[in-house]
Amino acid sequence: MPEFCGIELDHPVVNASGTYDAIAARRVFGDELFGDFPFSAFVSKTITPEARAGNEPRRIWETPAGMINSIGLPNKGLDGFLAEDLPQLAELPVPLIVSAMATNREDFSRMVAGVAARDEVAAIELNVSCPNVHSGLIVGEQPGETEALLEALRPLTGKPLIVKLTPNVANPEAVAVAAEEGGADAVSLINTLKASALDPATGKPAIAAGHGGLSGPAVRPIALQQLRAVRAAVEIPLVGMGGISSGADAAEFIAAGATLVAVGTESFRDPQAGSRIAKELETEMSRVPARVQALHLE
Ligand code: RRO
């Protein structure tokens, strides 16, 4: 049973924020969903202070071994989330981690205070890395801004604060160190990599917003390298993600120092992928001692 920031979990596989709509899944699968819920904790889709409609379609485009998205944060806003979504998410059979973002410290503080006040919330993920919204300041690209944000938010709650890192910087480890120094309890990585595709039928950008974020198996080696760099730089626990689609992939991230792994794009192909990957990971982990022994015998 892994322990993450004081939260006991059944296994190390959670979802990547925004890649699994648990409220829709409950509507489709009913209470059967709870019998084999695919994740050991649920991370909700990022919310913002005010409601947003999200970007114009097309929002998703498949690429070799991955996909590009520019969803643009559709959500009900803080008050709508607390009133309508949170009570439904609280019924899930696993701890709830709420993902939040804002474009300035005052709004971020309002979000964290509002979310943290609810007993149903186990932890808060601070999304400082969405590639698809325009804000004057992308906090997560600048270590100084990240540290100052954490220093403002840390006194507001005793609940774990997880900082979601962007991969779109030269040194994600510098941002991770800043998050740790500001008082973060954990970091999660990676968010999606800035990417574009043209629709061959029109010669125009395939995504209406013009560009988006790349995810899926194509990004896995980049995610793994960034995880290793961050692991070497900070002491706090890591949630590793980026193209994980099997237990063997998950085991790689854990071997590189992740406490938890998150499944994202693979859940679009198979909504039960989280359960499969958790089972495969258990088998992989039971093989590790044999592998280590083999190395020692060589
Ligand atoms: O909603 C999105 O377009 C989105 C978000 Br908030 C994010 O953090 N990462 C991403 O790839 N898409």
PDB file of N, CA and C in Angstrom, residues 89-158:
ATOM      1  N   LEU A  89     -17.973  14.028  -7.070  1.00  0.00           N
ATOM      2  CA  LEU A  89     -16.623  13.443  -7.022  1.00  0.00           C
ATOM      3  C   LEU A  89     -16.339  12.866  -5.635  1.00  0.00           C
ATOM      4  N   ALA A  90     -16.958  13.447  -4.616  1.00  0.00           N
ATOM      5  CA  ALA A  90     -16.740  12.956  -3.247  1.00  0.00           C
ATOM      6  C   ALA A  90     -17.317  11.561  -3.063  1.00  0.00           C
ATOM      7  N   GLU A  91     -18.216  11.137  -3.950  1.00  0.00           N
ATOM      8  CA  GLU A  91     -18.791   9.787  -3.840  1.00  0.00           C
ATOM      9  C   GLU A  91     -17.871   8.714  -4.414  1.00  0.00           C
ATOM     10  N   LEU A  92     -16.835   9.118  -5.118  1.00  0.00           N
ATOM     11  CA  LEU A  92     -15.906   8.120  -5.673  1.00  0.00           C
ATOM     12  C   LEU A  92     -15.258   7.348  -4.524  1.00  0.00           C
ATOM     13  N   PRO A  93     -14.887   6.073  -4.784  1.00  0.00           N
ATOM     14  CA  PRO A  93     -14.382   5.250  -3.677  1.00  0.00           C
ATOM     15  C   PRO A  93     -12.905   5.475  -3.363  1.00  0.00           C
ATOM     16  N   VAL A  94     -12.343   6.597  -3.809  1.00  0.00           N
ATOM     17  CA  VAL A  94     -10.904   6.865  -3.616  1.00  0.00           C
ATOM     18  C   VAL A  94     -10.715   8.326  -3.197  1.00  0.00           C
ATOM     19  N   PRO A  95      -9.556   8.647  -2.600  1.00  0.00           N
ATOM     20  CA  PRO A  95      -9.308  10.045  -2.222  1.00  0.00           C
ATOM     21  C   PRO A  95      -9.337  10.977  -3.432  1.00  0.00           C
ATOM     22  N   LEU A  96      -9.753  12.210  -3.174  1.00  0.00           N
ATOM     23  CA  LEU A  96      -9.932  13.204  -4.237  1.00  0.00           C
ATOM     24  C   LEU A  96      -8.838  14.274  -4.167  1.00  0.00           C
ATOM     25  N   ILE A  97      -8.191  14.482  -5.328  1.00  0.00           N
ATOM     26  CA  ILE A  97      -7.193  15.555  -5.458  1.00  0.00           C
ATOM     27  C   ILE A  97      -7.780  16.564  -6.439  1.00  0.00           C
ATOM     28  N   VAL A  98      -7.903  17.812  -6.023  1.00  0.00           N
ATOM     29  CA  VAL A  98      -8.516  18.830  -6.894  1.00  0.00           C
ATOM     30  C   VAL A  98      -7.412  19.635  -7.567  1.00  0.00           C
ATOM     31  N   SER A  99      -7.508  19.739  -8.898  1.00  0.00           N
ATOM     32  CA  SER A  99      -6.539  20.519  -9.668  1.00  0.00           C
ATOM     33  C   SER A  99      -7.086  21.923  -9.893  1.00  0.00           C
ATOM     34  N   ALA A 100      -6.253  22.927  -9.636  1.00  0.00           N
ATOM     35  CA  ALA A 100      -6.707  24.321  -9.754  1.00  0.00           C
ATOM     36  C   ALA A 100      -5.658  25.161 -10.456  1.00  0.00           C
ATOM     37  N   MET A 101      -6.108  26.159 -11.186  1.00  0.00           N
ATOM     38  CA  MET A 101      -5.175  27.133 -11.747  1.00  0.00           C
ATOM     39  C   MET A 101      -5.785  28.523 -11.753  1.00  0.00           C
ATOM     40  N   ALA A 102      -4.927  29.531 -11.704  1.00  0.00           N
ATOM     41  CA  ALA A 102      -5.360  30.918 -11.823  1.00  0.00           C
ATOM     42  C   ALA A 102      -4.202  31.688 -12.426  1.00  0.00           C
ATOM     43  N   THR A 103      -4.467  32.916 -12.838  1.00  0.00           N
ATOM     44  CA  THR A 103      -3.401  33.661 -13.518  1.00  0.00           C
ATOM     45  C   THR A 103      -2.739  34.688 -12.604  1.00  0.00           C
ATOM     46  N   ASN A 104      -3.189  34.783 -11.360  1.00  0.00           N
ATOM     47  CA  ASN A 104      -2.471  35.654 -10.424  1.00  0.00           C
ATOM     48  C   ASN A 104      -2.596  35.080  -9.015  1.00  0.00           C
ATOM     49  N   ARG A 105      -1.749  35.590  -8.123  1.00  0.00           N
ATOM     50  CA  ARG A 105      -1.640  35.018  -6.770  1.00  0.00           C
ATOM     51  C   ARG A 105      -2.927  35.185  -5.974  1.00  0.00           C
ATOM     52  N   GLU A 106      -3.618  36.332  -6.151  1.00  0.00           N
ATOM     53  CA  GLU A 106      -4.839  36.584  -5.376  1.00  0.00           C
ATOM     54  C   GLU A 106      -5.906  35.546  -5.738  1.00  0.00           C
ATOM     55  N   ASP A 107      -6.081  35.323  -7.055  1.00  0.00           N
ATOM     56  CA  ASP A 107      -7.083  34.343  -7.481  1.00  0.00           C
ATOM     57  C   ASP A 107      -6.682  32.936  -7.063  1.00  0.00           C
ATOM     58  N   PHE A 108      -5.390  32.634  -7.166  1.00  0.00           N
ATOM     59  CA  PHE A 108      -4.917  31.312  -6.766  1.00  0.00           C
ATOM     60  C   PHE A 108      -5.220  31.105  -5.273  1.00  0.00           C
ATOM     61  N   SER A 109      -5.011  32.157  -4.482  1.00  0.00           N
ATOM     62  CA  SER A 109      -5.249  32.050  -3.035  1.00  0.00           C
ATOM     63  C   SER A 109      -6.726  31.785  -2.754  1.00  0.00           C
ATOM     64  N   ARG A 110      -7.584  32.470  -3.497  1.00  0.00           N
ATOM     65  CA  ARG A 110      -9.032  32.280  -3.313  1.00  0.00           C
ATOM     66  C   ARG A 110      -9.429  30.844  -3.645  1.00  0.00           C
ATOM     67  N   MET A 111      -8.812  30.308  -4.717  1.00  0.00           N
ATOM     68  CA  MET A 111      -9.122  28.931  -5.123  1.00  0.00           C
ATOM     69  C   MET A 111      -8.672  27.942  -4.047  1.00  0.00           C
ATOM     70  N   VAL A 112      -7.424  28.120  -3.592  1.00  0.00           N
ATOM     71  CA  VAL A 112      -6.875  27.153  -2.629  1.00  0.00           C
ATOM     72  C   VAL A 112      -7.657  27.216  -1.323  1.00  0.00           C
ATOM     73  N   ALA A 113      -7.968  28.432  -0.864  1.00  0.00           N
ATOM     74  CA  ALA A 113      -8.732  28.555   0.389  1.00  0.00           C
ATOM     75  C   ALA A 113     -10.106  27.894   0.229  1.00  0.00           C
ATOM     76  N   GLY A 114     -10.767  28.137  -0.894  1.00  0.00           N
ATOM     77  CA  GLY A 114     -12.118  27.600  -1.113  1.00  0.00           C
ATOM     78  C   GLY A 114     -12.119  26.079  -1.209  1.00  0.00           C
ATOM     79  N   VAL A 115     -11.146  25.524  -1.905  1.00  0.00           N
ATOM     80  CA  VAL A 115     -11.089  24.070  -2.107  1.00  0.00           C
ATOM     81  C   VAL A 115     -10.643  23.387  -0.807  1.00  0.00           C
ATOM     82  N   ALA A 116      -9.626  23.973  -0.162  1.00  0.00           N
ATOM     83  CA  ALA A 116      -9.053  23.329   1.027  1.00  0.00           C
ATOM     84  C   ALA A 116     -10.055  23.284   2.178  1.00  0.00           C
ATOM     85  N   ALA A 117     -11.027  24.208   2.160  1.00  0.00           N
ATOM     86  CA  ALA A 117     -12.012  24.242   3.254  1.00  0.00           C
ATOM     87  C   ALA A 117     -12.948  23.032   3.219  1.00  0.00           C
ATOM     88  N   ARG A 118     -12.936  22.278   2.143  1.00  0.00           N
ATOM     89  CA  ARG A 118     -13.875  21.155   2.012  1.00  0.00           C
ATOM     90  C   ARG A 118     -13.229  19.847   2.470  1.00  0.00           C
ATOM     91  N   ASP A 119     -13.888  19.178   3.413  1.00  0.00           N
ATOM     92  CA  ASP A 119     -13.343  17.933   3.980  1.00  0.00           C
ATOM     93  C   ASP A 119     -13.175  16.843   2.935  1.00  0.00           C
ATOM     94  N   GLU A 120     -13.973  16.904   1.861  1.00  0.00           N
ATOM     95  CA  GLU A 120     -13.923  15.843   0.835  1.00  0.00           C
ATOM     96  C   GLU A 120     -12.614  15.862   0.058  1.00  0.00           C
ATOM     97  N   VAL A 121     -11.846  16.949   0.195  1.00  0.00           N
ATOM     98  CA  VAL A 121     -10.635  17.112  -0.625  1.00  0.00           C
ATOM     99  C   VAL A 121      -9.406  16.642   0.144  1.00  0.00           C
ATOM    100  N   ALA A 122      -8.676  15.674  -0.435  1.00  0.00           N
ATOM    101  CA  ALA A 122      -7.497  15.119   0.241  1.00  0.00           C
ATOM    102  C   ALA A 122      -6.253  15.948  -0.035  1.00  0.00           C
ATOM    103  N   ALA A 123      -6.165  16.519  -1.244  1.00  0.00           N
ATOM    104  CA  ALA A 123      -4.958  17.262  -1.643  1.00  0.00           C
ATOM    105  C   ALA A 123      -5.320  18.179  -2.799  1.00  0.00           C
ATOM    106  N   ILE A 124      -4.435  19.136  -3.088  1.00  0.00           N
ATOM    107  CA  ILE A 124      -4.686  20.092  -4.171  1.00  0.00           C
ATOM    108  C   ILE A 124      -3.496  20.071  -5.117  1.00  0.00           C
ATOM    109  N   GLU A 125      -3.789  19.934  -6.420  1.00  0.00           N
ATOM    110  CA  GLU A 125      -2.728  20.042  -7.431  1.00  0.00           C
ATOM    111  C   GLU A 125      -2.810  21.445  -8.030  1.00  0.00           C
ATOM    112  N   LEU A 126      -1.671  22.137  -8.039  1.00  0.00           N
ATOM    113  CA  LEU A 126      -1.616  23.490  -8.604  1.00  0.00           C
ATOM    114  C   LEU A 126      -1.120  23.368 -10.036  1.00  0.00           C
ATOM    115  N   ASN A 127      -2.008  23.662 -10.978  1.00  0.00           N
ATOM    116  CA  ASN A 127      -1.621  23.544 -12.387  1.00  0.00           C
ATOM    117  C   ASN A 127      -0.991  24.861 -12.834  1.00  0.00           C
ATOM    118  N   VAL A 128       0.334  24.885 -12.844  1.00  0.00           N
ATOM    119  CA  VAL A 128       1.051  26.086 -13.303  1.00  0.00           C
ATOM    120  C   VAL A 128       1.661  25.808 -14.673  1.00  0.00           C
ATOM    121  N   SER A 129       1.047  24.898 -15.419  1.00  0.00           N
ATOM    122  CA  SER A 129       1.707  24.398 -16.632  1.00  0.00           C
ATOM    123  C   SER A 129       0.785  24.152 -17.805  1.00  0.00           C
ATOM    124  N   CYS A 130      -0.451  24.680 -17.779  1.00  0.00           N
ATOM    125  CA  CYS A 130      -1.333  24.433 -18.923  1.00  0.00           C
ATOM    126  C   CYS A 130      -0.797  25.150 -20.151  1.00  0.00           C
ATOM    127  N   PRO A 131      -0.588  24.434 -21.269  1.00  0.00           N
ATOM    128  CA  PRO A 131      -0.032  25.095 -22.450  1.00  0.00           C
ATOM    129  C   PRO A 131      -1.086  25.833 -23.268  1.00  0.00           C
ATOM    130  N   ASN A 132      -2.346  25.764 -22.859  1.00  0.00           N
ATOM    131  CA  ASN A 132      -3.422  26.187 -23.756  1.00  0.00           C
ATOM    132  C   ASN A 132      -4.218  27.403 -23.315  1.00  0.00           C
ATOM    133  N   VAL A 133      -3.755  28.135 -22.326  1.00  0.00           N
ATOM    134  CA  VAL A 133      -4.452  29.375 -21.985  1.00  0.00           C
ATOM    135  C   VAL A 133      -3.455  30.519 -22.024  1.00  0.00           C
ATOM    136  N   HIS A 134      -3.962  31.646 -22.454  1.00  0.00           N
ATOM    137  CA  HIS A 134      -3.100  32.823 -22.532  1.00  0.00           C
ATOM    138  C   HIS A 134      -3.136  33.534 -21.189  1.00  0.00           C
ATOM    139  N   SER A 135      -1.995  33.658 -20.585  1.00  0.00           N
ATOM    140  CA  SER A 135      -1.931  34.489 -19.381  1.00  0.00           C
ATOM    141  C   SER A 135      -0.644  35.280 -19.496  1.00  0.00           C
ATOM    142  N   GLY A 136      -0.657  36.499 -18.993  1.00  0.00           N
ATOM    143  CA  GLY A 136       0.517  37.343 -19.106  1.00  0.00           C
ATOM    144  C   GLY A 136       1.744  36.651 -18.536  1.00  0.00           C
ATOM    145  N   LEU A 137       1.506  35.865 -17.500  1.00  0.00           N
ATOM    146  CA  LEU A 137       2.619  35.267 -16.787  1.00  0.00           C
ATOM    147  C   LEU A 137       2.383  33.773 -16.660  1.00  0.00           C
ATOM    148  N   ILE A 138       3.280  33.016 -17.184  1.00  0.00           N
ATOM    149  CA  ILE A 138       3.143  31.576 -16.985  1.00  0.00           C
ATOM    150  C   ILE A 138       4.040  31.220 -15.803  1.00  0.00           C
ATOM    151  N   VAL A 139       3.389  31.137 -14.648  1.00  0.00           N
ATOM    152  CA  VAL A 139       4.109  31.000 -13.377  1.00  0.00           C
ATOM    153  C   VAL A 139       5.108  29.849 -13.415  1.00  0.00           C
ATOM    154  N   GLY A 140       4.649  28.746 -13.959  1.00  0.00           N
ATOM    155  CA  GLY A 140       5.453  27.530 -13.891  1.00  0.00           C
ATOM    156  C   GLY A 140       6.683  27.529 -14.780  1.00  0.00           C
ATOM    157  N   GLU A 141       6.844  28.576 -15.597  1.00  0.00           N
ATOM    158  CA  GLU A 141       8.065  28.648 -16.411  1.00  0.00           C
ATOM    159  C   GLU A 141       9.167  29.385 -15.671  1.00  0.00           C
ATOM    160  N   GLN A 142       8.829  29.984 -14.520  1.00  0.00           N
ATOM    161  CA  GLN A 142       9.798  30.834 -13.829  1.00  0.00           C
ATOM    162  C   GLN A 142       9.948  30.399 -12.379  1.00  0.00           C
ATOM    163  N   PRO A 143      11.148  29.923 -12.005  1.00  0.00           N
ATOM    164  CA  PRO A 143      11.336  29.434 -10.634  1.00  0.00           C
ATOM    165  C   PRO A 143      10.963  30.469  -9.586  1.00  0.00           C
ATOM    166  N   GLY A 144      11.324  31.725  -9.793  1.00  0.00           N
ATOM    167  CA  GLY A 144      11.049  32.766  -8.789  1.00  0.00           C
ATOM    168  C   GLY A 144       9.556  32.945  -8.587  1.00  0.00           C
ATOM    169  N   GLU A 145       8.792  32.925  -9.685  1.00  0.00           N
ATOM    170  CA  GLU A 145       7.328  33.076  -9.596  1.00  0.00           C
ATOM    171  C   GLU A 145       6.707  31.864  -8.903  1.00  0.00           C
ATOM    172  N   THR A 146       7.237  30.691  -9.214  1.00  0.00           N
ATOM    173  CA  THR A 146       6.696  29.464  -8.605  1.00  0.00           C
ATOM    174  C   THR A 146       6.924  29.489  -7.096  1.00  0.00           C
ATOM    175  N   GLU A 147       8.120  29.874  -6.691  1.00  0.00           N
ATOM    176  CA  GLU A 147       8.418  29.911  -5.255  1.00  0.00           C
ATOM    177  C   GLU A 147       7.529  30.939  -4.550  1.00  0.00           C
ATOM    178  N   ALA A 148       7.382  32.121  -5.167  1.00  0.00           N
ATOM    179  CA  ALA A 148       6.555  33.167  -4.543  1.00  0.00           C
ATOM    180  C   ALA A 148       5.095  32.712  -4.445  1.00  0.00           C
ATOM    181  N   LEU A 149       4.624  32.010  -5.467  1.00  0.00           N
ATOM    182  CA  LEU A 149       3.236  31.516  -5.419  1.00  0.00           C
ATOM    183  C   LEU A 149       3.075  30.540  -4.256  1.00  0.00           C
ATOM    184  N   LEU A 150       4.020  29.601  -4.133  1.00  0.00           N
ATOM    185  CA  LEU A 150       3.915  28.614  -3.048  1.00  0.00           C
ATOM    186  C   LEU A 150       3.996  29.290  -1.683  1.00  0.00           C
ATOM    187  N   GLU A 151       4.822  30.299  -1.578  1.00  0.00           N
ATOM    188  CA  GLU A 151       4.938  31.004  -0.288  1.00  0.00           C
ATOM    189  C   GLU A 151       3.618  31.693   0.072  1.00  0.00           C
ATOM    190  N   ALA A 152       2.887  32.144  -0.963  1.00  0.00           N
ATOM    191  CA  ALA A 152       1.584  32.771  -0.701  1.00  0.00           C
ATOM    192  C   ALA A 152       0.521  31.724  -0.344  1.00  0.00           C
ATOM    193  N   LEU A 153       0.607  30.546  -0.960  1.00  0.00           N
ATOM    194  CA  LEU A 153      -0.454  29.541  -0.786  1.00  0.00           C
ATOM    195  C   LEU A 153      -0.224  28.653   0.435  1.00  0.00           C
ATOM    196  N   ARG A 154       1.041  28.413   0.754  1.00  0.00           N
ATOM    197  CA  ARG A 154       1.373  27.443   1.811  1.00  0.00           C
ATOM    198  C   ARG A 154       0.661  27.715   3.133  1.00  0.00           C
ATOM    199  N   PRO A 155       0.615  29.005   3.567  1.00  0.00           N
ATOM    200  CA  PRO A 155      -0.035  29.249   4.870  1.00  0.00           C
ATOM    201  C   PRO A 155      -1.550  29.017   4.853  1.00  0.00           C
ATOM    202  N   LEU A 156      -2.145  28.840   3.669  1.00  0.00           N
ATOM    203  CA  LEU A 156      -3.605  28.775   3.580  1.00  0.00           C
ATOM    204  C   LEU A 156      -4.165  27.405   3.928  1.00  0.00           C
ATOM    205  N   THR A 157      -3.323  26.371   3.896  1.00  0.00           N
ATOM    206  CA  THR A 157      -3.840  25.020   4.149  1.00  0.00           C
ATOM    207  C   THR A 157      -2.752  24.073   4.634  1.00  0.00           C
ATOM    208  N   GLY A 158      -3.185  23.118   5.443  1.00  0.00           N
ATOM    209  CA  GLY A 158      -2.274  22.032   5.841  1.00  0.00           C
ATOM    210  C   GLY A 158      -2.371  20.869   4.878  1.00  0.00           C
TER     211      GLY A 158
END
